[in-house]
Short mmCIF file of C-alpha atoms in Angstrom, two decimals:
data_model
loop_
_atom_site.label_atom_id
_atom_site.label_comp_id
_atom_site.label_asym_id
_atom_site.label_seq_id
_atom_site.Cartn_x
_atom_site.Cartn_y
_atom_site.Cartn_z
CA UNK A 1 195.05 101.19 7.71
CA UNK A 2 196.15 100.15 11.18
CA UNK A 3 194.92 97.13 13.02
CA UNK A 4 192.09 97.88 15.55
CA UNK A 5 195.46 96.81 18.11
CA UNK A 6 197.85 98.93 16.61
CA UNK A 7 199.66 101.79 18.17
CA UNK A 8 201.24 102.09 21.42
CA UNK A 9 200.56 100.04 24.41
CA UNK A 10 202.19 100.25 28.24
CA UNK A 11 201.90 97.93 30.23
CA UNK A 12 203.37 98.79 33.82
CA UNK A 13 203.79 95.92 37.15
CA UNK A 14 205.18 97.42 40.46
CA UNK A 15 205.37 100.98 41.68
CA UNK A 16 203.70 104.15 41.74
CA UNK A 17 206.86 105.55 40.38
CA UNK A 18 206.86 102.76 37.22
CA UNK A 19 203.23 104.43 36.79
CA UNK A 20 204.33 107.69 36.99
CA UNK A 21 207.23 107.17 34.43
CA UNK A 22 204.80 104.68 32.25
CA UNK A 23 203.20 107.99 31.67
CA UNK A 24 206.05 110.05 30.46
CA UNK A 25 207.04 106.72 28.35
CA UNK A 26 203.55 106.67 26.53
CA UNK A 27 203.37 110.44 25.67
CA UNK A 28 207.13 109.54 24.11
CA UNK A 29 206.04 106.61 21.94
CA UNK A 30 203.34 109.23 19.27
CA UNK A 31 200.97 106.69 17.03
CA UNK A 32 204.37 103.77 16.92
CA UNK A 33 202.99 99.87 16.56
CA UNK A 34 204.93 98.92 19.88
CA UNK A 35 204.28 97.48 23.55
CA UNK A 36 206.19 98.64 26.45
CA UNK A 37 206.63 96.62 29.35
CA UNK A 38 207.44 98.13 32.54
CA UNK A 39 209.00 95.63 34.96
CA UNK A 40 209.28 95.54 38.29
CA UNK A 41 212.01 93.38 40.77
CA UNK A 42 210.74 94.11 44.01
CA UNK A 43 209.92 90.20 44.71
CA UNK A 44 211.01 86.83 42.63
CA UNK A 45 206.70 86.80 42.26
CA UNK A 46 207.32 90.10 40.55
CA UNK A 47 210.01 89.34 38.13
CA UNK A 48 207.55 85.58 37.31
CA UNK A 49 204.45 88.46 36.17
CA UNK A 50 206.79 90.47 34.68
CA UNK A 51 207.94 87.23 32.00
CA UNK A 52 203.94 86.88 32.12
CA UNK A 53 203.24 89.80 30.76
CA UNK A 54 205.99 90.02 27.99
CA UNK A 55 204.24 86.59 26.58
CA UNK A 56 201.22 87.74 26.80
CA UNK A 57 201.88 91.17 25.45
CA UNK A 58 203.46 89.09 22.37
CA UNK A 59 200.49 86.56 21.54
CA UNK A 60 198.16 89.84 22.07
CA UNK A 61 200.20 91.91 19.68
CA UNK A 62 202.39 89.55 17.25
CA UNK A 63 203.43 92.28 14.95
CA UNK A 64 204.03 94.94 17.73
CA UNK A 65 207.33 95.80 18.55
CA UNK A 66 208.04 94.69 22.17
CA UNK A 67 210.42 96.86 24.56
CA UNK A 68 211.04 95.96 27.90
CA UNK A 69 212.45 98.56 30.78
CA UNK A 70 212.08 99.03 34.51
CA UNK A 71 213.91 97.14 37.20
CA UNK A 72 213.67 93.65 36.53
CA UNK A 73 214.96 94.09 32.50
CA UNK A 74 217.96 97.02 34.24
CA UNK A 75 218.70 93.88 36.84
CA UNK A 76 218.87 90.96 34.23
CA UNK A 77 219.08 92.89 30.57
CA UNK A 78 220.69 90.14 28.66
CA UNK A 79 217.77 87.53 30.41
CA UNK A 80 215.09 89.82 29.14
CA UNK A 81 216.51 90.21 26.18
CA UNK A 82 217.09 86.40 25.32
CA UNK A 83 213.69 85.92 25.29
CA UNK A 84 211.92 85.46 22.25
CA UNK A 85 209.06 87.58 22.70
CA UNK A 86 211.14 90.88 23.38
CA UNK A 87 212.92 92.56 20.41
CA UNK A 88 215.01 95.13 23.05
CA UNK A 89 215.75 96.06 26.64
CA UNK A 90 215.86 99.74 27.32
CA UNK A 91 217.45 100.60 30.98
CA UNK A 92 215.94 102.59 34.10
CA UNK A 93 218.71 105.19 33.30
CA UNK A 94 217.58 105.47 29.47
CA UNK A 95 213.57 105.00 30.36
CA UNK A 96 212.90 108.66 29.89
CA UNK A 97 215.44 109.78 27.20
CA UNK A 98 213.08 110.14 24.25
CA UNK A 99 216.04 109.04 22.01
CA UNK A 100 215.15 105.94 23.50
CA UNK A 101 212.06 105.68 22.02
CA UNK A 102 212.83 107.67 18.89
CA UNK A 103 209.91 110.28 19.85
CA UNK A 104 209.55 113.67 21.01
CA UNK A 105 210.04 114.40 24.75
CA UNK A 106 207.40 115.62 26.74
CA UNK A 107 205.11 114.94 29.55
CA UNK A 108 201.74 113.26 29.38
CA UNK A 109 199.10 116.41 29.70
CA UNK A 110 196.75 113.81 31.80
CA UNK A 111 197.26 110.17 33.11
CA UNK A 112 195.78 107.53 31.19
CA UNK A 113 192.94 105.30 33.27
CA UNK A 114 194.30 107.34 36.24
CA UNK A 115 191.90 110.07 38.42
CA UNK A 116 194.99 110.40 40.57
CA UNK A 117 198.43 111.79 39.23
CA UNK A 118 201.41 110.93 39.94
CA UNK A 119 204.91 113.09 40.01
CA UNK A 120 208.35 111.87 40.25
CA UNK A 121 210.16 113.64 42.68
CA UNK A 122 213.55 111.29 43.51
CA UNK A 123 214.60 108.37 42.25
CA UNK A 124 217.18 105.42 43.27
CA UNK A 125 218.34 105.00 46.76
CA UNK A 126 221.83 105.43 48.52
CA UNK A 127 220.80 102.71 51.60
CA UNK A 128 221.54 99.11 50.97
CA UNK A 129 218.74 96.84 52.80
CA UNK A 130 220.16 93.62 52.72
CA UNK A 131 217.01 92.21 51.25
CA UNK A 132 216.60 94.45 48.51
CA UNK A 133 217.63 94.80 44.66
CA UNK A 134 216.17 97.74 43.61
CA UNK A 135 219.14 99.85 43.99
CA UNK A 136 220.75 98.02 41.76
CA UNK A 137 217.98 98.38 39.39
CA UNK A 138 217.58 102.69 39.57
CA UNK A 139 221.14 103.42 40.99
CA UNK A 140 222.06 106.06 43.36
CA UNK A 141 219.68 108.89 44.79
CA UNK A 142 218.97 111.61 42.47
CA UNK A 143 216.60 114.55 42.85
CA UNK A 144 214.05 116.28 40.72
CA UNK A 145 214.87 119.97 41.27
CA UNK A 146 211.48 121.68 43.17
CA UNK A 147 210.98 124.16 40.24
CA UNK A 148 210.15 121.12 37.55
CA UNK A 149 208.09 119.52 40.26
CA UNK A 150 205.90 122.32 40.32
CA UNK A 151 205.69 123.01 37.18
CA UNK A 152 204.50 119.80 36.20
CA UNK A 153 202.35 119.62 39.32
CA UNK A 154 200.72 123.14 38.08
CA UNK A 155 200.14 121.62 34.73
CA UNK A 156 198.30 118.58 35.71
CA UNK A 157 196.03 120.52 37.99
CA UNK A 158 195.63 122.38 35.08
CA UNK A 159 194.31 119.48 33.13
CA UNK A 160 192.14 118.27 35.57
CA UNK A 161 194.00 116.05 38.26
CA UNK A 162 192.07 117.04 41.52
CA UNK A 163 194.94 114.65 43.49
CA UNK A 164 198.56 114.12 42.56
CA UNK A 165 200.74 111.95 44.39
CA UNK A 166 204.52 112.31 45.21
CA UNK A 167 206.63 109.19 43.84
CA UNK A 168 209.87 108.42 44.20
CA UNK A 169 212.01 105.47 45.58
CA UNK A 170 213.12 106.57 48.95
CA UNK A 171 211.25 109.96 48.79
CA UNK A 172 212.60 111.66 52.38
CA UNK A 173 215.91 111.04 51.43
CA UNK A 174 214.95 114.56 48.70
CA UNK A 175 217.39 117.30 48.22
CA UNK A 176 220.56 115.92 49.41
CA UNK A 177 221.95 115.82 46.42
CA UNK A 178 220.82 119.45 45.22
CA UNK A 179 222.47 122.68 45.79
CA UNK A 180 221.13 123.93 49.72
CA UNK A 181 219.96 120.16 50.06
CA UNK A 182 216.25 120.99 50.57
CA UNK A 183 214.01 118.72 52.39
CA UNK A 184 211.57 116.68 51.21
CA UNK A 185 209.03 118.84 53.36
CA UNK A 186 210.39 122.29 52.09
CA UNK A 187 209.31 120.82 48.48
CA UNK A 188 206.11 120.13 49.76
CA UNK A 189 205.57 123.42 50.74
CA UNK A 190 206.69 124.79 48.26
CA UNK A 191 204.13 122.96 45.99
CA UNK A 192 201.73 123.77 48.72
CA UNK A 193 202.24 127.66 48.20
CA UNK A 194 202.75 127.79 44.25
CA UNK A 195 200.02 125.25 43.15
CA UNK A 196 196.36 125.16 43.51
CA UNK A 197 196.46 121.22 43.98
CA UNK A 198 193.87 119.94 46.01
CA UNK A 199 194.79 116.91 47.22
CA UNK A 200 198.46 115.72 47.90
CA UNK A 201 199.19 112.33 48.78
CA UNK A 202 203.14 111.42 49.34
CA UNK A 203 204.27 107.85 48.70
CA UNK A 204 205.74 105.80 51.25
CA UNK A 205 208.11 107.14 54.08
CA UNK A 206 210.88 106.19 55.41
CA UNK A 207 209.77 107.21 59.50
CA UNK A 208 213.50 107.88 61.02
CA UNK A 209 213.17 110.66 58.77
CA UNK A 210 209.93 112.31 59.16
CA UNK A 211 211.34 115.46 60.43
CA UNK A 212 209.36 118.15 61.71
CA UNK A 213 208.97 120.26 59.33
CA UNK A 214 207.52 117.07 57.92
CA UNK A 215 205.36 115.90 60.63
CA UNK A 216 203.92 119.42 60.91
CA UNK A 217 202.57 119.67 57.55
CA UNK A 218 201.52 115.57 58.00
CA UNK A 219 199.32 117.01 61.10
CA UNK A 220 198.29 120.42 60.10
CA UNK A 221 197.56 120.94 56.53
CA UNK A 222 194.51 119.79 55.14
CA UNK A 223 195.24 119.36 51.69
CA UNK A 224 198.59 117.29 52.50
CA UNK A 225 196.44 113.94 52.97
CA UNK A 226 195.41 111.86 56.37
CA UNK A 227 197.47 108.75 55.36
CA UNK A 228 200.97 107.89 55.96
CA UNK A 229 202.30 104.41 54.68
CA UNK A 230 205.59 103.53 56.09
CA UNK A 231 208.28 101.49 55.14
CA UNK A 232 208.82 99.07 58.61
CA UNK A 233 209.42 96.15 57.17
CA UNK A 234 209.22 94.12 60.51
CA UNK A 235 208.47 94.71 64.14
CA UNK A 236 211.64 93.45 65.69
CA UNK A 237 214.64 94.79 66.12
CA UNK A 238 217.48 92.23 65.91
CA UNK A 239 215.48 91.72 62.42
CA UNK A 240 215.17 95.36 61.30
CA UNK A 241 219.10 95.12 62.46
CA UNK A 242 220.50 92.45 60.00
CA UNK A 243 217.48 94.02 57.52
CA UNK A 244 219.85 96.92 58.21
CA UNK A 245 217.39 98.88 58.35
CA UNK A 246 217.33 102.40 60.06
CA UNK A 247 214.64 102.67 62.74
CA UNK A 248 214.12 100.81 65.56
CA UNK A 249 210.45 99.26 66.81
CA UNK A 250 210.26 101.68 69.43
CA UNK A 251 210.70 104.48 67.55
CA UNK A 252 208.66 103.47 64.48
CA UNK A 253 205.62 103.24 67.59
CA UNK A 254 206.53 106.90 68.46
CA UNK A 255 206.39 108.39 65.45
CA UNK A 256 202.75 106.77 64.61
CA UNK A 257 201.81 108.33 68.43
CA UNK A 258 202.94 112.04 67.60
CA UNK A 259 201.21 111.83 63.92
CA UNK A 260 197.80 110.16 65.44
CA UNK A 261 197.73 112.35 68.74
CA UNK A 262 197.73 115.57 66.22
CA UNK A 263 195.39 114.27 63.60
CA UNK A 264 193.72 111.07 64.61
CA UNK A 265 192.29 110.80 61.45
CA UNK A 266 196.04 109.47 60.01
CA UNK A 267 195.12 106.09 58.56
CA UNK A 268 198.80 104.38 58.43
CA UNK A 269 199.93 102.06 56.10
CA UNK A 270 202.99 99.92 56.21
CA UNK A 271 204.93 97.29 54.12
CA UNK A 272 205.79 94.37 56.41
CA UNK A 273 208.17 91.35 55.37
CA UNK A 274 207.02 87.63 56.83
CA UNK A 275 209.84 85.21 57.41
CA UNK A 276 213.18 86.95 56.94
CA UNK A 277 216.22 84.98 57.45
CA UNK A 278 216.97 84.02 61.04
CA UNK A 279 213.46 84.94 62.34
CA UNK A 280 212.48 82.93 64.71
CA UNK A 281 208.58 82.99 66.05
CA UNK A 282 209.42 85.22 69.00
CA UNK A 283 210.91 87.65 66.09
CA UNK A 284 207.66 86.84 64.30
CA UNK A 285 205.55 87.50 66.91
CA UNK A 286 207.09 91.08 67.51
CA UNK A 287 206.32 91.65 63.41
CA UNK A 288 202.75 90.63 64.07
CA UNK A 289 202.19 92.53 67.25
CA UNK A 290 203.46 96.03 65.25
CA UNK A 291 200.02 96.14 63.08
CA UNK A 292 198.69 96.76 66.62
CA UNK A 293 201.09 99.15 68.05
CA UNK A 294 201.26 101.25 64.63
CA UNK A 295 197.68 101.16 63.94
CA UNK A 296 198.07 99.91 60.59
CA UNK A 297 195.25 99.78 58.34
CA UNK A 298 196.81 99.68 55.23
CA UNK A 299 199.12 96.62 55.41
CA UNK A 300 201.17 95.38 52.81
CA UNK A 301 202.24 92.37 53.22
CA UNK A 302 205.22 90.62 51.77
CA UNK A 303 206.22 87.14 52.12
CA UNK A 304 210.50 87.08 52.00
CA UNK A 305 211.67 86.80 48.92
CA UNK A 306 215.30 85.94 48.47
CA UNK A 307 216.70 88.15 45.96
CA UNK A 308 220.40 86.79 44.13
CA UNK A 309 223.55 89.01 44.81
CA UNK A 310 221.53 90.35 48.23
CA UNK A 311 223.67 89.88 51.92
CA UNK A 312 220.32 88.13 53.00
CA UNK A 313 220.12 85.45 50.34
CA UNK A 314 223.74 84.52 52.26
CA UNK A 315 221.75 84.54 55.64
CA UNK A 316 220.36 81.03 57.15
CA UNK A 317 216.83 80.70 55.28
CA UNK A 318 213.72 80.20 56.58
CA UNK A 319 211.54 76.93 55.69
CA UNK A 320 209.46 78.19 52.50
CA UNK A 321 206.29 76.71 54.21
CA UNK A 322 206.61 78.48 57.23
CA UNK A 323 207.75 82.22 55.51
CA UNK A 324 204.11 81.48 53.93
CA UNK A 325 202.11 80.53 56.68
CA UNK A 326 203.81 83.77 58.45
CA UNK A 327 203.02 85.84 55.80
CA UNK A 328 199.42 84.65 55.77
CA UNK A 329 198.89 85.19 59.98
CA UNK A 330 200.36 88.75 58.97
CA UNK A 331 197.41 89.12 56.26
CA UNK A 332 194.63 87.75 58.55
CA UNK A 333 195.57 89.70 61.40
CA UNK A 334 196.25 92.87 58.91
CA UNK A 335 192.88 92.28 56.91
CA UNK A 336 191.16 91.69 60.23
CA UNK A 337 192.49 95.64 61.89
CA UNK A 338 191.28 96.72 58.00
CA UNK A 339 187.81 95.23 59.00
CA UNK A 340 187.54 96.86 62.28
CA UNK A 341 188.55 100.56 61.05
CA UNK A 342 186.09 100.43 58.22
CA UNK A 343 183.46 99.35 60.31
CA UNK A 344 183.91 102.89 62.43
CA UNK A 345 183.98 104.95 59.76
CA UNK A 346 179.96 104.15 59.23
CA UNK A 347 178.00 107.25 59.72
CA UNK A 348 180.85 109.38 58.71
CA UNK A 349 180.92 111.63 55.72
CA UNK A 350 184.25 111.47 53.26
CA UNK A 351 185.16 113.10 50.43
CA UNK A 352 185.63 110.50 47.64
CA UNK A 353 187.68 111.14 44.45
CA UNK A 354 185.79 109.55 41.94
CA UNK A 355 187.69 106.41 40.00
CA UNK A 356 186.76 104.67 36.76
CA UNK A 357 184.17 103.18 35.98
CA UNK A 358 182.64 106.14 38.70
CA UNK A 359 180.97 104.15 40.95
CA UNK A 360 184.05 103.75 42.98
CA UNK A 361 186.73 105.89 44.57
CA UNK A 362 189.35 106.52 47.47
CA UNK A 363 188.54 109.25 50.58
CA UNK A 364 191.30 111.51 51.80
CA UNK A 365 192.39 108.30 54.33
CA UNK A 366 192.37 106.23 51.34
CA UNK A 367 189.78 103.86 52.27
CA UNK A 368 188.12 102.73 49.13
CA UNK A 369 184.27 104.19 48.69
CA UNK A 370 181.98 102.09 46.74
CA UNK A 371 179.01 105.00 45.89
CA UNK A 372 175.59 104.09 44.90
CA UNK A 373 175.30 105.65 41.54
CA UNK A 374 178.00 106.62 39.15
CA UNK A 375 179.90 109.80 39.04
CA UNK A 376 182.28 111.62 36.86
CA UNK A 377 185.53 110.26 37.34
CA UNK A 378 188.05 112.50 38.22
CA UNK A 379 185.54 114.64 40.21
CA UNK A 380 184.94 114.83 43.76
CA UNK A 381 181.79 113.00 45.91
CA UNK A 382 180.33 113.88 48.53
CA UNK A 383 179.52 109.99 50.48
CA UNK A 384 177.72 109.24 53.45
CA UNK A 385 179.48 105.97 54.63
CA UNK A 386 176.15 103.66 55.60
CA UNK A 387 177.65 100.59 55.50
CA UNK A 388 181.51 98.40 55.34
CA UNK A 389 182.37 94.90 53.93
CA UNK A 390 185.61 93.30 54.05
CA UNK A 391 187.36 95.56 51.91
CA UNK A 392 185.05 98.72 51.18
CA UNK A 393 183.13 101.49 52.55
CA UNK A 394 179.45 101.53 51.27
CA UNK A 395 177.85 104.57 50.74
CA UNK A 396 175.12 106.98 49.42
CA UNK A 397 176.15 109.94 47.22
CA UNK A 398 174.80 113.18 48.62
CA UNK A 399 173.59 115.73 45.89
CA UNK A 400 175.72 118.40 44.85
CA UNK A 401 174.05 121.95 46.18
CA UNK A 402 171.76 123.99 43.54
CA UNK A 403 174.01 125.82 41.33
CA UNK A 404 177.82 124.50 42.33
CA UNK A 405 179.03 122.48 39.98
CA UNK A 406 182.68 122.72 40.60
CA UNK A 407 185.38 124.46 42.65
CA UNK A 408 187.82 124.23 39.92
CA UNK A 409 188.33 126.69 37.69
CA UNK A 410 188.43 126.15 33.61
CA UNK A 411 191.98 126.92 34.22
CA UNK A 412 192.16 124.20 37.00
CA UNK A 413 192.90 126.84 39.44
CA UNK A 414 190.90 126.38 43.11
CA UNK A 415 187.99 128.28 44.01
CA UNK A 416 189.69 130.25 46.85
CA UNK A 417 186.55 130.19 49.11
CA UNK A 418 186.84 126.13 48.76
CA UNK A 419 190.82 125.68 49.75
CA UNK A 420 192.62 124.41 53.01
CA UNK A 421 189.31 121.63 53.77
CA UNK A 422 186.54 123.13 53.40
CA UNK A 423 183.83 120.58 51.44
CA UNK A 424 184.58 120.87 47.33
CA UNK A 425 180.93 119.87 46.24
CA UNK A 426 180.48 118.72 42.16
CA UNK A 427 178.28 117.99 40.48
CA UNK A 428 177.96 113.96 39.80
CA UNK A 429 175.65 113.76 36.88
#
């Protein structure tokens, strides 16, 4: 008989993409004693938790075998795999080739611990940042063709998701590399028209190329989702220059203008780098000053990390002290905007998707809803907002009307008299 701990365990650090593949690993891996380890390289912080993990994985699990993949282990393989808690490294490019993992493959029928879902649709990147490693980690741009997207998209609404989100790397650069080179918006159209999903959430966006076939389905279709997170990085330009990034500050403002003048309810989200080489505090200053003039609510906030092989580990460095107490003005200021938005969402109504353990979830602007009584997870709330902390909305369940239970189908398919925003009520009990 098997230990209580036996059978397979994933264990994923980083991005939605390393969840969405962490799924298609663990459907791969049947009833096998092993732990996979899903790494991540985004940050030197993330490569530390990643060595974490793998040690604690091993004292958790002594007889498991122990496979490490992802970024970090593609990046360094033979540093992964000197360490001896990890019996192999398995590359990004192998990561879903079941003869990998000696199994069968397949996708995952539903996400593990997940009420959300979440679908590869591109992976790797053909733009070199000079900060970053991850292309070097998943390789060049590649494309999931738009058939296979919705097919798996239809299957997981068919299983229960009531929200997938679209993963990828550097998700508008989609289709270039397919035959017609479709746009990222054409595929979400397309999974618009051929799926009954009722919630789509994209990942983060690269804003020089939110076109507008893109911004029109941002601003006019209710089940594409009110929040945008965008990959800015900073707030000045000689920085987002030698970043070599694409966008300038001005038109990174412009775009957040045009998508909040046609649906003010856009909460936007950004990733934001303190202390990048060369930055001096005027530089700094224009970094800070962009949670303002983007309306940012959603900040992530990263302090520089200097990343071996990268053009900006070569750049003049920053004082370590002062990259932290940057990143930490960018986090009080960013927490402070996060404070201010929740606070005027009270007496609204949102539509919660109900997370484990179901006195939680996320509304369509992804705020996160504490409720006042449990729910199904995976089911949607109706929750009138009473109340905001530092981090939360508060709120009070309202009761499902007599005699609707669901607008989803046993086949997963949407009530058609509940699609395109009109209130989904469920039952909560």
């Amino acid at each position: 008989m098997l230990a209580p701990s036996a059978g397979p365990e994933v264990i994923t650090l980083g991005c939605r993409l390393n969840i969405a593949e962490s799924e298609s690993i663990r459907a791969m891996l049947g009833s096998r004693d092993v732990v996979v380890v899903n790494s991540c390289a985004v940050t030197n912080e993330a490569i530390k938790a990643t060595r974490a993990a793998i040690r604690r994985a091993r004292r958790a699990r002594p007889h498991a075998e122990l496979v490490v993949t992802g970024c970090a282990a593609t990046i360094d393989p033979d540093g992964f795999a000197a360490m001896a808690e990890v019996d192999r490294v398995v590359g990004n490019m192998a990561k879903l080739d079941a003869a990998a993992w000696g199994g069968l493959e397949m996708a995952p029928a539903r996400f593990t611990g997940h009420a959300r879902a979440f679908v590869e649709v591109q992976n790797g990147c053909d733009h070199r940042c000079t900060f970053c490693a991850i292309p070097y980690g998943r390789g060049p741009s590649r494309s999931v063709p738009a058939g296979a997207v919705v097919e798996r998209i239809a299957a997981l609404v068919a299983a229960g998701h009531r929200e997938v989100v679209l993963t990828g790397v550097d998700v508008t650069s989609y289709g270039a590399d397919l035959p017609g080179a479709p746009s990222f918006g054409s595929l979400v159209e397309r999974i618009l028209r051929h799926t009954a999903v009722e919630r789509l959430r994209l990942s983060s966006l690269d804003s020089i190329e939110i076109d507008e076939r893109l911004f029109e389905l941002l601003t006019g279709e209710a089940r594409v989702m009110p929040h945008v997170h965008l990959s800015l990085q900073a707030g000045d330009d000689m920085i987002l220059k030698r970043m070599k990034r694409r966008h300038s500050r001005a038109k990174a403002v412009a775009i957040v203008e045009r998508l909040k003048a046609r649906r003010p309810e856009i909460a936007i989200g950004a990733d934001l780098i303190a202390g990048f080489p060369t930055e001096d505090e005027a530089m700094f200053a224009n970094t800070l000053a962009i949670l303002d003039d983007c309306d940012v609510v959603h900040p992530h906030i990263f302090p520089f990390s200097s990343r071996e092989g990268t053009p900006a580990a070569r750049m003049p460095q920053v004082a370590r002290e002062v990259v932290k107490a940057r990143a930490g003005r960018l986090r009080e200021a960013g927490e402070a905007r996060r404070r201010q938005w929740l606070a005027a969402l009270v007496g609204t109504e949102q539509r919660v998707l109900v997370e484990r353990p179901g006195d939680r979830g996320h509304a369509e602007n992804f705020a996160e809803v504490r409720l006042d009584r449990r729910c199904e997870p995976g089911t949607m709330a109706r929750a009138a907002i009473h109340g905001s902390d530092d981090t939360s909305l508060l709120s009070s369940v309202i009761p499902a009307q007599a005699g609707i239970h669901s607008s989803t189908s046993a086949a997963g398919a949407v009530d058609p008299g509940l699609r395109r925003g009109d209130d989904m009520v469920l039952a909560t009990a």
